[in-house]
Coordinates of C-alpha atoms and ligand atoms in Angstrom, one line a residue:
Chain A
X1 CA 0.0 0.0 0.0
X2 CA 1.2 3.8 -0.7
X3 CA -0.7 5.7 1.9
X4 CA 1.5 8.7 2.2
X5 CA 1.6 7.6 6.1
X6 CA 3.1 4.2 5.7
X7 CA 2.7 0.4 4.9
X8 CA -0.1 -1.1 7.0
X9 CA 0.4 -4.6 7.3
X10 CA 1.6 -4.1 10.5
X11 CA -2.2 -3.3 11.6
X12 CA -3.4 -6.5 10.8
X13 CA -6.2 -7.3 13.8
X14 CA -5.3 -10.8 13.6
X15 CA -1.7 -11.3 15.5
X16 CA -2.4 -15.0 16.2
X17 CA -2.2 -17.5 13.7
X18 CA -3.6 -20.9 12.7
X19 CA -0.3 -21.7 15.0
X20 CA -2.1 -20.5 17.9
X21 CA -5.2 -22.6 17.1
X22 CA -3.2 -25.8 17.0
X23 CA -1.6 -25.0 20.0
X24 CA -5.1 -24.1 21.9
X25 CA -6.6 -27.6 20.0
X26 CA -4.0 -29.6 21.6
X27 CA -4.0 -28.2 25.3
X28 CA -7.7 -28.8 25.0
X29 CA -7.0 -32.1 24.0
X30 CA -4.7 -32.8 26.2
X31 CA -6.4 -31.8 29.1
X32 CA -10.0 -33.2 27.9
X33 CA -8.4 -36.7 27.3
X34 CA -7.0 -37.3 30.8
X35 CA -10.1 -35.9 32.3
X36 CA -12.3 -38.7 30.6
X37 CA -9.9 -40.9 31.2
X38 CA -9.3 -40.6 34.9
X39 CA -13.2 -39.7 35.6
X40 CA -14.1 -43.0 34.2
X41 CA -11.3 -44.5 36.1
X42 CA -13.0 -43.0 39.3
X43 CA -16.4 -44.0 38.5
X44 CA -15.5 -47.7 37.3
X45 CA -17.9 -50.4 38.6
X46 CA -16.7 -52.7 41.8
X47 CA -15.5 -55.6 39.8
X48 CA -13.3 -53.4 37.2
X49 CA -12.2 -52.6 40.8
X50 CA -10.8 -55.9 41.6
X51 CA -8.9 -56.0 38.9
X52 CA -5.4 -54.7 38.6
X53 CA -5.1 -53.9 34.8
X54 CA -5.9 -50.9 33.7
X55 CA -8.7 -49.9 30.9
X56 CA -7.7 -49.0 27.1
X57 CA -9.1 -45.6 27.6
X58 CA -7.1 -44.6 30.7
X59 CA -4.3 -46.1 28.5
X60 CA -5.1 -44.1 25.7
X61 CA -5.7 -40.6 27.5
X62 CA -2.0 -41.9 29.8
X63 CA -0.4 -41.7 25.5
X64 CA -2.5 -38.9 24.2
X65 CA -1.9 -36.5 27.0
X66 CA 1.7 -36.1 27.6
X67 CA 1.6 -36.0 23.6
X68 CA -0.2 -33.6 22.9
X69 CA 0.5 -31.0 25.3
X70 CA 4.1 -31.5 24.4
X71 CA 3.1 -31.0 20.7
X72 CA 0.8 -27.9 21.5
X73 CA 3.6 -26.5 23.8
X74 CA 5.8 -27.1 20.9
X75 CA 3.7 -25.0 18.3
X76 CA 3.5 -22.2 21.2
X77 CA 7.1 -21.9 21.3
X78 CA 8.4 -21.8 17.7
X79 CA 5.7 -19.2 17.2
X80 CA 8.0 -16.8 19.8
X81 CA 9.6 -14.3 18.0
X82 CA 12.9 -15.5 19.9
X83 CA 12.0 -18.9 20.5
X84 CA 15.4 -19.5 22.1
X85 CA 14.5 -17.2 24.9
X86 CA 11.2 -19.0 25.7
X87 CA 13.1 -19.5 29.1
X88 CA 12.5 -16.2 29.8
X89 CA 8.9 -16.5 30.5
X90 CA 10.3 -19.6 33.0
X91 CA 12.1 -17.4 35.2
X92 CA 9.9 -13.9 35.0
X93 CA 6.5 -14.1 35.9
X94 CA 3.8 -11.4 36.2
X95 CA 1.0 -12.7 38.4
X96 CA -1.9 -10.0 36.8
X97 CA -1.2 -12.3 33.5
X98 CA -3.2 -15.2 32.4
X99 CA -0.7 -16.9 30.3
X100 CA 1.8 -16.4 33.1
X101 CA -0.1 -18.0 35.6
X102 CA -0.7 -20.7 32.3
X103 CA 3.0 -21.0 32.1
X104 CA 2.8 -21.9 35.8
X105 CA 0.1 -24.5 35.4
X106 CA 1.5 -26.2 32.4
X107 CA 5.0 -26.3 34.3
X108 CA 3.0 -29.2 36.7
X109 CA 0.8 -30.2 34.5
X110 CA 3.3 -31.8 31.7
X111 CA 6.1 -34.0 34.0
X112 CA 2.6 -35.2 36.2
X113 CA 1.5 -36.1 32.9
X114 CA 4.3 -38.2 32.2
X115 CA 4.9 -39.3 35.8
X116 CA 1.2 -40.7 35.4
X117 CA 1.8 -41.7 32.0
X118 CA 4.4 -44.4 33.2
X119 CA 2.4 -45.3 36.2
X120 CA -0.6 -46.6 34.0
X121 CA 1.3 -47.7 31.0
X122 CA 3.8 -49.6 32.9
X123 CA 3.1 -53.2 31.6
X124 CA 3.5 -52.0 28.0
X125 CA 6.9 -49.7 28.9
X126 CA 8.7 -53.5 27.9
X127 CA 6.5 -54.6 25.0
X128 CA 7.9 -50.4 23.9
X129 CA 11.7 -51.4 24.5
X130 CA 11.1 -48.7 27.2
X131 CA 11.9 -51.3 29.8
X132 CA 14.5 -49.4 30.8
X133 CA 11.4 -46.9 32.5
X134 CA 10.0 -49.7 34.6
X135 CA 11.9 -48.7 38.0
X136 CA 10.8 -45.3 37.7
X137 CA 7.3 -46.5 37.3
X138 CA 7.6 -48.6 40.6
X139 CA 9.0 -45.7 42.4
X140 CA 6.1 -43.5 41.0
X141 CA 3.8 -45.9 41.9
X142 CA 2.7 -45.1 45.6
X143 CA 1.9 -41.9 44.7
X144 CA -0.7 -42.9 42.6
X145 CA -3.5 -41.4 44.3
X146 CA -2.2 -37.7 44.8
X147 CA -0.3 -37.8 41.3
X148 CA -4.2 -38.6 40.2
X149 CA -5.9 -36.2 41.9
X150 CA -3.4 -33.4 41.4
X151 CA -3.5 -33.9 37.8
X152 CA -7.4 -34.0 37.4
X153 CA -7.6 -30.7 38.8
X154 CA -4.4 -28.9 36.9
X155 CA -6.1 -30.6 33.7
X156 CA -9.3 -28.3 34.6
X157 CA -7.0 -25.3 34.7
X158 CA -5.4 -25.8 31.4
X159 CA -8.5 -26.7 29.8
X160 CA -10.4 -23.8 30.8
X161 CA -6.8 -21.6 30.8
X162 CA -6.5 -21.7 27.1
X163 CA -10.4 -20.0 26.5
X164 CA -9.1 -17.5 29.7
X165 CA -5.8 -16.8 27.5
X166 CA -8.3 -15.2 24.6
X167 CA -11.0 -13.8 26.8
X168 CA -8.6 -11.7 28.6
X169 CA -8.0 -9.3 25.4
X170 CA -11.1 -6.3 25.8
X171 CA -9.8 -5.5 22.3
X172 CA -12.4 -8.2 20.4
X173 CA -16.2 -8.4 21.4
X174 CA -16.0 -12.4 20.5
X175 CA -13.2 -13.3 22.8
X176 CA -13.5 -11.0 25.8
X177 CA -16.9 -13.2 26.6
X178 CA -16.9 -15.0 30.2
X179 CA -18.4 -18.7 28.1
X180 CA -15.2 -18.7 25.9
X181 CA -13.6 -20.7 28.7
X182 CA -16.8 -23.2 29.6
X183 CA -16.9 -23.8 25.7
X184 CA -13.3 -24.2 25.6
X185 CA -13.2 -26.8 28.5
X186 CA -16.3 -28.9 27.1
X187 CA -15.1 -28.9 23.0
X188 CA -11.6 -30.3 24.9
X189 CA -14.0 -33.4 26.3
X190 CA -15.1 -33.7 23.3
X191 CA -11.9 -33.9 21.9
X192 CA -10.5 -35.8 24.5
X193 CA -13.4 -38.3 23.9
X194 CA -13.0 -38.7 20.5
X195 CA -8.8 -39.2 20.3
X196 CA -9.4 -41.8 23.4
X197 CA -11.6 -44.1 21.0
X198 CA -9.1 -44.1 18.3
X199 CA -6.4 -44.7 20.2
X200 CA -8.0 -47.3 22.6
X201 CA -9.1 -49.1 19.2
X202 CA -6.4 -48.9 16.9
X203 CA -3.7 -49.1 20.0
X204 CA -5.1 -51.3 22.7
X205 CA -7.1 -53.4 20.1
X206 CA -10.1 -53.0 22.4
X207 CA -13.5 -54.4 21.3
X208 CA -15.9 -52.3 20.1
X209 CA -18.5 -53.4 22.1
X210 CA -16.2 -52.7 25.0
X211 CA -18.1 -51.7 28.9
X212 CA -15.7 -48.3 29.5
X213 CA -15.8 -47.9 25.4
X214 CA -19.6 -47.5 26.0
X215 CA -19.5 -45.7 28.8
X216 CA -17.3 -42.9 27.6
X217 CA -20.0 -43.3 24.6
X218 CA -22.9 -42.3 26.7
X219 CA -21.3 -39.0 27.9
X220 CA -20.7 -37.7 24.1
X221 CA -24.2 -36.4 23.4
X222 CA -24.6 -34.2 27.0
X223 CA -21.1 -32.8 26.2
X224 CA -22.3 -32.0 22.5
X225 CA -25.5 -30.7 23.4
X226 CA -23.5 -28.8 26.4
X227 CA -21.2 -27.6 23.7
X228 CA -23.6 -26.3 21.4
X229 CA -25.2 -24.4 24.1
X230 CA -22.4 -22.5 25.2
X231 CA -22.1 -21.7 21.1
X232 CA -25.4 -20.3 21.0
X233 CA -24.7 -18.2 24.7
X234 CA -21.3 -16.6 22.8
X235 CA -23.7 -15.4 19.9
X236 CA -26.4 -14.1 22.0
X237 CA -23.7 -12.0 24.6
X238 CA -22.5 -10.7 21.0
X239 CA -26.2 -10.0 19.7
X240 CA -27.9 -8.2 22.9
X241 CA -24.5 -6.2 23.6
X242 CA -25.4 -4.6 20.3
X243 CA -22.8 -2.2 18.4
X244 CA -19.6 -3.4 17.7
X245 CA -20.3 -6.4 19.6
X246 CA -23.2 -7.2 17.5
X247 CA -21.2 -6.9 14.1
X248 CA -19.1 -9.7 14.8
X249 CA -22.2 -12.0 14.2
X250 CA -21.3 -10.7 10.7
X251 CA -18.7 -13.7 10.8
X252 CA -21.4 -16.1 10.8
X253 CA -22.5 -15.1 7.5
X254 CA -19.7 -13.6 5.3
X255 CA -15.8 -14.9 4.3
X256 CA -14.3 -17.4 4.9
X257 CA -14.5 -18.5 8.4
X258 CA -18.7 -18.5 7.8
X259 CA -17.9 -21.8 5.8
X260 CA -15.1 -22.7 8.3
X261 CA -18.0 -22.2 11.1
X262 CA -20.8 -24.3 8.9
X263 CA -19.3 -27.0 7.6
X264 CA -17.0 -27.8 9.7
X265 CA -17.6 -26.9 13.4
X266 CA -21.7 -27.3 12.6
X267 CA -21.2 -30.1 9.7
X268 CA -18.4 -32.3 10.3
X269 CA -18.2 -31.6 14.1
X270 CA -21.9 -32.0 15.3
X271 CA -23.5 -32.9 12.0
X272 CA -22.0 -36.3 11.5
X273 CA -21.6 -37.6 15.1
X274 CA -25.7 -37.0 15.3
X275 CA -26.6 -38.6 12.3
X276 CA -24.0 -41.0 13.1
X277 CA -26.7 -42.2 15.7
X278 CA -29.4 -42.8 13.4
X279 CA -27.1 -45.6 11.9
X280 CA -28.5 -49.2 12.8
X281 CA -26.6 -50.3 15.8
X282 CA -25.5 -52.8 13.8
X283 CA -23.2 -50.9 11.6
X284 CA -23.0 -47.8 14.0
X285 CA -20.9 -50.2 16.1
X286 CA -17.9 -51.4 13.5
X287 CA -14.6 -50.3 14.0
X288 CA -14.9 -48.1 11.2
X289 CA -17.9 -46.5 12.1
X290 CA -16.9 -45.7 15.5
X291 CA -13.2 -44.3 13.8
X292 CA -15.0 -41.9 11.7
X293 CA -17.3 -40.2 13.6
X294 CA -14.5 -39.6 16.2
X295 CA -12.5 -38.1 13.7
X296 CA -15.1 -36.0 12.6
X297 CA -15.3 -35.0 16.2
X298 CA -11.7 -33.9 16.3
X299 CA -12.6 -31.9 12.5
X300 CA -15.2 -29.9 14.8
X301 CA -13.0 -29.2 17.4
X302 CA -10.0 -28.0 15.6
X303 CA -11.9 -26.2 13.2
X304 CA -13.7 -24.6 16.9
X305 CA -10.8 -23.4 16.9
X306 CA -9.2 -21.8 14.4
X307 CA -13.0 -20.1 13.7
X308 CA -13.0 -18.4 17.2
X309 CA -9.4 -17.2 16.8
X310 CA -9.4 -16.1 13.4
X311 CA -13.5 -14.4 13.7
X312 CA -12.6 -13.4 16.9
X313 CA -9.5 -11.2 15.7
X314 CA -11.5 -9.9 12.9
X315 CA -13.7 -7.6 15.1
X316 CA -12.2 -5.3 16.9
X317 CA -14.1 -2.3 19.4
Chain B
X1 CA 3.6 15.6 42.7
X2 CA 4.2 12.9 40.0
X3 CA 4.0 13.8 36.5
X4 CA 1.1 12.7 34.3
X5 CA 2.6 13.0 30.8
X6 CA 0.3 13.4 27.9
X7 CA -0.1 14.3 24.4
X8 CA -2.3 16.6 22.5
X9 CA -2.7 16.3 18.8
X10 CA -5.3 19.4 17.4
X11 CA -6.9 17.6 14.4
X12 CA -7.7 21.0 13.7
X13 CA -4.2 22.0 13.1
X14 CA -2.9 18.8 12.0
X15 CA -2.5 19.2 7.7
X16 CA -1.7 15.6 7.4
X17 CA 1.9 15.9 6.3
X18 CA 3.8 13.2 8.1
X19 CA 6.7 15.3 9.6
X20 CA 6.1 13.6 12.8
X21 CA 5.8 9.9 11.2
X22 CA 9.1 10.8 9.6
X23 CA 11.2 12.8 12.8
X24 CA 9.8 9.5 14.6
X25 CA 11.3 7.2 12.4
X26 CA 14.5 9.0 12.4
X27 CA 15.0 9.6 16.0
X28 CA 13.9 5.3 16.9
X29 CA 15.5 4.4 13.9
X30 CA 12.7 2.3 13.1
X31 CA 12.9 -0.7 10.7
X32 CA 11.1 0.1 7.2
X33 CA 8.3 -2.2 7.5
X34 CA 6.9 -1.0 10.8
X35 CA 5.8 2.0 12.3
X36 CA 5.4 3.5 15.3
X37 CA 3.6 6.6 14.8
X38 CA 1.5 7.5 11.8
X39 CA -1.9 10.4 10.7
X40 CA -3.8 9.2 8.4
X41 CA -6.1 11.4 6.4
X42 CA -9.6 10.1 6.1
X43 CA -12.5 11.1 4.4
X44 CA -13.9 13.1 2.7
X45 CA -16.4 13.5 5.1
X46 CA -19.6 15.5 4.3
X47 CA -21.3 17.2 0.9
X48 CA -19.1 19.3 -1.1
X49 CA -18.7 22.2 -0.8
X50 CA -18.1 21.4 3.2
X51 CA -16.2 18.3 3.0
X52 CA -13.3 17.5 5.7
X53 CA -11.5 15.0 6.3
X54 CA -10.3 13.2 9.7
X55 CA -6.5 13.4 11.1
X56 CA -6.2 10.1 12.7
X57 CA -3.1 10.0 14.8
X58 CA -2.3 6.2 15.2
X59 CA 0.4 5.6 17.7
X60 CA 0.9 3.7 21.3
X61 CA -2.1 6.1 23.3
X62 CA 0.0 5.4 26.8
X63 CA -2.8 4.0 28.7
X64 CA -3.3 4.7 31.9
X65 CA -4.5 1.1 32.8
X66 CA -3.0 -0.6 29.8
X67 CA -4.2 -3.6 28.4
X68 CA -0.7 -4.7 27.0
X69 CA 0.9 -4.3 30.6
X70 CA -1.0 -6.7 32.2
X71 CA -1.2 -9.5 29.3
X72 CA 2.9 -9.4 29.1
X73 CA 3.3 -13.2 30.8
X74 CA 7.0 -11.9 32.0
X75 CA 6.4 -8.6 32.5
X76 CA 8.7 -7.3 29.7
X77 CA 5.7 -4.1 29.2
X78 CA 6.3 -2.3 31.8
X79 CA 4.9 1.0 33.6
X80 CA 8.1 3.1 34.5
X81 CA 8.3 5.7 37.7
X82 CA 7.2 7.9 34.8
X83 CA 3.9 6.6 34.5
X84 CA 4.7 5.7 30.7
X85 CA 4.2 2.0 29.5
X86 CA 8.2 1.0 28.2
X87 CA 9.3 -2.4 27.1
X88 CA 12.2 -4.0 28.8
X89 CA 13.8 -5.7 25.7
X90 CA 15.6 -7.9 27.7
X91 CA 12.9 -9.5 29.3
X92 CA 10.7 -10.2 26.0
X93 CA 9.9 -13.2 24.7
X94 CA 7.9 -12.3 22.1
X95 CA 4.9 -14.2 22.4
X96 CA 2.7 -11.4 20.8
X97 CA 0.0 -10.8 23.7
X98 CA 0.6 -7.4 23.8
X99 CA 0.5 -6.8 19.7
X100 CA -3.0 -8.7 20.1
X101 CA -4.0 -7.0 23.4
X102 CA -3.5 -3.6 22.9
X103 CA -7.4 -2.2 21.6
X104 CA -5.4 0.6 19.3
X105 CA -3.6 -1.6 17.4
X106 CA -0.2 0.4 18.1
X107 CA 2.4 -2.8 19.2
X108 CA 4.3 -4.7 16.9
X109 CA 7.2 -6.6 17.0
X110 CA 10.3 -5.1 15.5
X111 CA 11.4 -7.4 13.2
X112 CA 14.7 -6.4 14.1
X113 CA 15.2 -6.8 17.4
X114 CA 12.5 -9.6 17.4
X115 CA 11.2 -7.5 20.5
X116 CA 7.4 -5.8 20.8
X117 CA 7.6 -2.1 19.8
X118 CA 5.5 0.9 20.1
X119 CA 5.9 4.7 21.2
X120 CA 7.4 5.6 24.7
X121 CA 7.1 9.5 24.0
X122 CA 10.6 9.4 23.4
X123 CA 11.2 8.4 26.9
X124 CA 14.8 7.4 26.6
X125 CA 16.4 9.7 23.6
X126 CA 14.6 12.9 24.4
X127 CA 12.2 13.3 27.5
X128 CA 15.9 12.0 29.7
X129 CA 17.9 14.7 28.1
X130 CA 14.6 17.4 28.8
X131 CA 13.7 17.7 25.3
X132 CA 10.1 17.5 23.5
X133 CA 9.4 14.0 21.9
X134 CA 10.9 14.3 18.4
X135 CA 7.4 14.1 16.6
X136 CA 6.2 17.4 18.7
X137 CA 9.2 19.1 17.5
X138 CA 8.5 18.6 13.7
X139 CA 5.2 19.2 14.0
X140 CA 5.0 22.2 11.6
X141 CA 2.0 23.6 12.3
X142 CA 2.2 23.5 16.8
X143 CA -0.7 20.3 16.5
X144 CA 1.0 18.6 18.7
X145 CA 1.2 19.7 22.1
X146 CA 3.3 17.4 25.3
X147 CA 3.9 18.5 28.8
X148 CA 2.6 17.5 32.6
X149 CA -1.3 17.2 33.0
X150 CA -0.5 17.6 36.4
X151 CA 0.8 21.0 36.4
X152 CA -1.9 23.4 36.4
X153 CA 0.4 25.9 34.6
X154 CA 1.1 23.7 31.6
X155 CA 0.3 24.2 28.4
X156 CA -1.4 21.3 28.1
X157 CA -3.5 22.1 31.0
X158 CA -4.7 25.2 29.7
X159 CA -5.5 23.8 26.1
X160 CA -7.8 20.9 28.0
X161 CA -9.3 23.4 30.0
X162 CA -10.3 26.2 27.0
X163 CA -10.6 23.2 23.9
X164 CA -13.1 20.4 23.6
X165 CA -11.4 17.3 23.4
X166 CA -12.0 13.8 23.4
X167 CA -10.1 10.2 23.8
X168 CA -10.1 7.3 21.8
X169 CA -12.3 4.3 22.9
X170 CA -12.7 5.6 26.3
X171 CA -15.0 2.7 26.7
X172 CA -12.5 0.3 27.0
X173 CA -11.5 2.1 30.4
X174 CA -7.7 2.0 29.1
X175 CA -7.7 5.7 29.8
X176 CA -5.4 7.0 26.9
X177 CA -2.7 9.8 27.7
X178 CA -3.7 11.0 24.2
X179 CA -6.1 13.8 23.6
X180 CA -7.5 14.5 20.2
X181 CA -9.2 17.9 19.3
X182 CA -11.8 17.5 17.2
X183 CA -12.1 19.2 13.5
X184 CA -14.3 22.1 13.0
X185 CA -15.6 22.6 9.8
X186 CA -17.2 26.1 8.6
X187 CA -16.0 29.7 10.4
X188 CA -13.0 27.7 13.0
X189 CA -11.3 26.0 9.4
X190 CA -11.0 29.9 8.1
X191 CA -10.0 31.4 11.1
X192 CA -7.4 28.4 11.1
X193 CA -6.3 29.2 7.6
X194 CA -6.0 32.6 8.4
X195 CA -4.1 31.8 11.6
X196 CA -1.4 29.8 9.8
X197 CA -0.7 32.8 7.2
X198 CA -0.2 35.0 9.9
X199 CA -3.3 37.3 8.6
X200 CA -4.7 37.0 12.6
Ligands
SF4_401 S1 -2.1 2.0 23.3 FE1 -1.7 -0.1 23.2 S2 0.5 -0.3 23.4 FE2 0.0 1.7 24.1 S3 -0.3 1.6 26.3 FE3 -2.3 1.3 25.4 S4 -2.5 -0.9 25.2 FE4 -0.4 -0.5 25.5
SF4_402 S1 5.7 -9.9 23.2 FE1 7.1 -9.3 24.8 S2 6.3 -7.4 25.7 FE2 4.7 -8.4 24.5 S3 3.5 -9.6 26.0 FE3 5.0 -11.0 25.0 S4 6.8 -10.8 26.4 FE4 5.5 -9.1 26.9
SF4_403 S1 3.7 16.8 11.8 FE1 1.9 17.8 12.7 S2 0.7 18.5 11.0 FE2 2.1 17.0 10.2 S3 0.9 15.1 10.3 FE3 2.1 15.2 12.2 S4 0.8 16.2 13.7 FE4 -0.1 16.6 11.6

C-alpha cells in the first residue's frame, strides 16, 4: 500500500495464527483426554475394581496426554519471536497475566503427565523397549493417588486456561466473553473423547462393544449438546451487547471463516456424530464407524478453533 | 507531585503531512516495515462544498491502565516511575499478547530486534535529556502539544481546559494519555487558515 503515512500490514487485527489454534486444540485435547480418562477411572464399577489392569481408555488418555500438550507446547514456542528465549517466560512471571499463571500450570501439569503416564502404561513400557522406564514407574507408583488427583484438577485449569488466554483481550467483542472458557473446557472433552476411542481401538485393540468404550459413549451427546449451548450463549452475549459487539455476528454469515463455522464446526463436528446415531446399531458399532465419527469430532474441534481465533481477531471495538 | 505525561494532537491543526511519522522514524530508527507513529487522512467527510477530512493520529495512546501491561506473561511491558508504558527488551519473549491485546492496534514486533515495539514519547532519547518527543518538535503547524497534566500551569492544562477534546475508545477504560481535538468545519477551518498565514 502507498498511503502517504506508511505500509499497514503491521495493523493486521489478527496477530495470532492458525499456530495458535493448534496449539489451543491440543491443550484442550490434552487436558480433555485425561479428564475422561481418569473420571471413568473414578467411577469404574466394583469388579473393574478388583482388577489390577488398567482400561484401554485410561491407557489411551495416559499416551494422548503427555503428547499432545508437548506438541501444542511445541507449536506455542516456535511461534516466539525468539523462541530460544522462551526460558525467559520460566524465570519472569507477572501474576496479573493469564498466560503467566498458564505457564505456571503447564510447568505441573506436563512431568505429572508423564509421571502418570508411566504409572498406568507400565506393563507396555517393555513390550515399547522402554523397559529401561520400569523402576521409575515402581518408584512413582505409591503416589498414585495424589499424582491422580493433582493432575485432574491442573487438567481443569489448562482446559479452561486456554479459552481465559483469549477472553482476557477487551480488544475483540468475540473473545473477551466469560463462556469462551466453559466452551473451551467442554469442545476439549469432546476432543479428549473422541482421540481416546481411536487410540484405545487402533492401539489397545479393544472391542468395540467394550463396557468403558460405551460408557465414555454415553457422555458424548450431553457434552455435545453442552457444547452447542455454550455456542449459541457466545452469539447471543454478542447480539444483545449490540454495536460493535453485534457486528461480529457478521462472521457467521460472510468470508471465509462462515464456511469454516458451517461445515465444519456445525457439519463435520456435530452434524455427522448425530446422524451417526441414526445408523443401525449394527453398523453404528464397527470399528470403522466408530473411527469416523471420532475423527469427525476432532474436525469440529479443531476447526472450533481456528474459527474463534481467526473471527474473533477480525472484530475489533 | 508525580508527572502525568500526555499528548495533544489538534486535528484542527494537523495538515496531514507526516513530519512527525518521519522525525519518529529517524529519531527510533525504526525498521522500514513498521511504524510507530503515523496520521492518516480520512474522508472526505460531508457534501461538497463542506467536505473535511479526519486526522487520525495512530500511535501507542500510553494507557493509563494498559491492556498490553498486564497480558505481558513476564512482565517485559512495563509502567516506568514515569507513569509511561516501556518495554524491557531484555525481558521479552515475544509471544505477541501485547500486539493482540493492545485495543489501538499500536504494538508490533520489531522485526529487528524480534522484541514488541510501540511509542514511549521518546522516553529514553529525548524526554531524559529534557527535550520534546521528536514528533512534537516537527510538527509544523504547533498540532501537537506534550507537557505534565498535572501542572496546572502547563500548556497542556490550559488547552484541555479552554478546547473540547476527546479520547479514543474511552469505553474500554484504558484511559489513553492522548487527547485529540476535534475538526471544525465552517468559520473555526478559516480562522485556522487565516491563523497559519499570519493574517490573525
Ligand atoms: S495504546 Fe496499546 S501499546 Fe499503548 S499503552 Fe495502550 S494498550 Fe499498550
Ligand atoms: S511480546 Fe514481549 S512485551 Fe509483548 S507480551 Fe510478550 S513478552 Fe511481553
Ligand atoms: S507533523 Fe503535525 S501537521 Fe504533520 S501530520 Fe504530524 S501532527 Fe499533523
Amino acid at each position: 500500500m502507498n498511503n502517504i503515512w506508511g505500509d499497514m500490514a503491521q495493523y493486521d487485527p489478527v496477530t495470532w495464527n492458525w499456530i495458535i489454534a493448534i496449539y489451543l486444540f491440543m491443550a484442550g485435547l490434552s487436558a480433555g483426554s485425561i479428564l475422561i480418562g481418569i473420571g471413568l477411572r473414578w467411577y469404574r464399577s466394583e469388579d473393574d475394581r478388583k482388577s489390577t489392569k488398567e482400561s484401554a481408555i485410561l491407557k489411551a488418555a495416559a499416551i494422548i496426554s503427555p503428547i499432545a500438550i508437548s506438541l501444542g507446547l511445541a507449536c506455542l514456542v516456535f511461534d516466539l519471536t525468539k523462541p530460544f528465549h522462551f526460558w525467559l517466560i520460566l524465570i519472569n512471571y507477572n501474576f496479573e497475566s493469564v498466560m503467566a499463571l498458564g505457564v505456571l500450570a503447564l510447568l505441573a501439569y506436563s512431568p505429572l503427565g508423564i509421571a502418570y503416564a508411566l504409572i498406568v502404561l507400565r506393563d507396555e513400557l517393555p513390550r515399547w523397549k522402554l523397559g529401561f522406564l520400569l523402576p521409575v514407574a515402581q518408584v512413582l507408583m505409591p503416589f498414585r493417588k495424589a499424582i491422580e488427583v493433582l493432575l485432574f484438577i491442573l487438567a481443569i485449569g489448562v482446559g479452561a486456561y486456554t479459552g481465559f488466554l483469549i477472553s482476557a483481550m477487551n480488544a475483540y467483542p468475540m473473545l473477551n466473553t466469560a463462556v469462551l472458557p466453559a466452551l473451551f473446557l467442554v469442545s476439549g472433552l469432546s476432543a479428549g473423547a473422541a482421540a481416546n476411542l481411536v487410540v484405545a481401538l487402533l492401539m489397545f485393540n479393544v472391542d468395540s462393544h467394550d463396557k468403558e468404550l460405551s460408557k465414555m459413549h454415553r457422555l458424548e451427546l450431553p457434552v455435545m449438546a453442552i457444547e452447542m449451548m455454550f455456542l449459541f450463549m457466545l452469539f447471543c452475549a454478542l447480539y444483545f451487547k449490540g454495536g460493535a459487539a453485534a457486528l461480529a455476528l457478521a462472521s457467521l454469515t460472510t468470508g471465509v471463516w462462515a464456511s469454516v463455522f458451517w461445515i465444519g464446526v456445525v457439519g463435520i463436528g456435530f452434524g455427522i456424530p448425530l446422524l451417526s446415531m441414526l445408523m443401525p446399531a449394527s453398523s453404528r458399532h464397527t470399528k470403522t464407524a466408530m473411527i469416523m465419527v471420532a475423527c469427525s469430532g476432532l474436525t469440529g474441534v479443531l476447526a472450533l478453533r481456528h474459527f474463534i481465533i481467526y473471527a474473533g481477531q477480525s472484530y475489533i471495538y | 507531585m508525580s508527572k502525568r505525561l500526555i499528548m495533544i494532537h489538534d486535528e484542527n491543526k494537523c495538515i496531514g503531512c507526516q513530519a512527525c511519522n518521519i522525525a519518529c522514524r529517524s529519531e527510533n530508527g525504526t525498521p522500514d516495515e513498521v511504524t510507530r507513529l503515523q496520521v492518516r487522512v480520512e474522508g472526505p467527510f460531508g457534501d461538497a462544498p463542506n467536505l473535511h477530512f479526519k486526522y487520525n493520529r495512530v500511535s501507542c495512546q500510553q494507557c493509563e491502565d494498559a491492556p498490553c501491561v498486564k497480558v505481558c506473561p513476564t512482565g517485559a511491558a512495563y509502567v516506568g516511575e514515569d507513569g509511561l508504558v516501556s518495554i524491557k527488551a531484555e525481558k521479552c519473549v515475544g509471544c505477541m499478547y501485547c500486539v493482540a491485546a493492545c485495543p489501538y492496534k499500536v504494538r508490533f514486533m520489531n522485526p529487528e530486534t524480534k522484541v514488541a515495539d510501540k511509542c514511549n514519547f521518546c522516553k529514553e532519547t529525548r524526554l531524559a535529556k529534557g527535550e520534546l518527543p521528536a514528533c512534537v518538535t516537527a510538527c509544523p503547524t504547533d498540532a501537537l502539544i506534550f507537557g505534565d497534566a498535572n501542572d496546572p500551569s502547563s500548556e497542556v492544562v490550559k488547552i484541555l481546559n479552554t478546547k473540547p477534546s476527546y479520547q479514543d475508545k474511552t469505553h474500554l477504560g484504558t484511559k489513553p494519555r492522548l487527547y485529540r481535538i476535534p475538526t471544525k468545519r465552517g468559520g473555526s477551518s478559516h480562522e485556522q487558515y487565516l491563523g497559519r498565514y499570519g493574517a490573525i
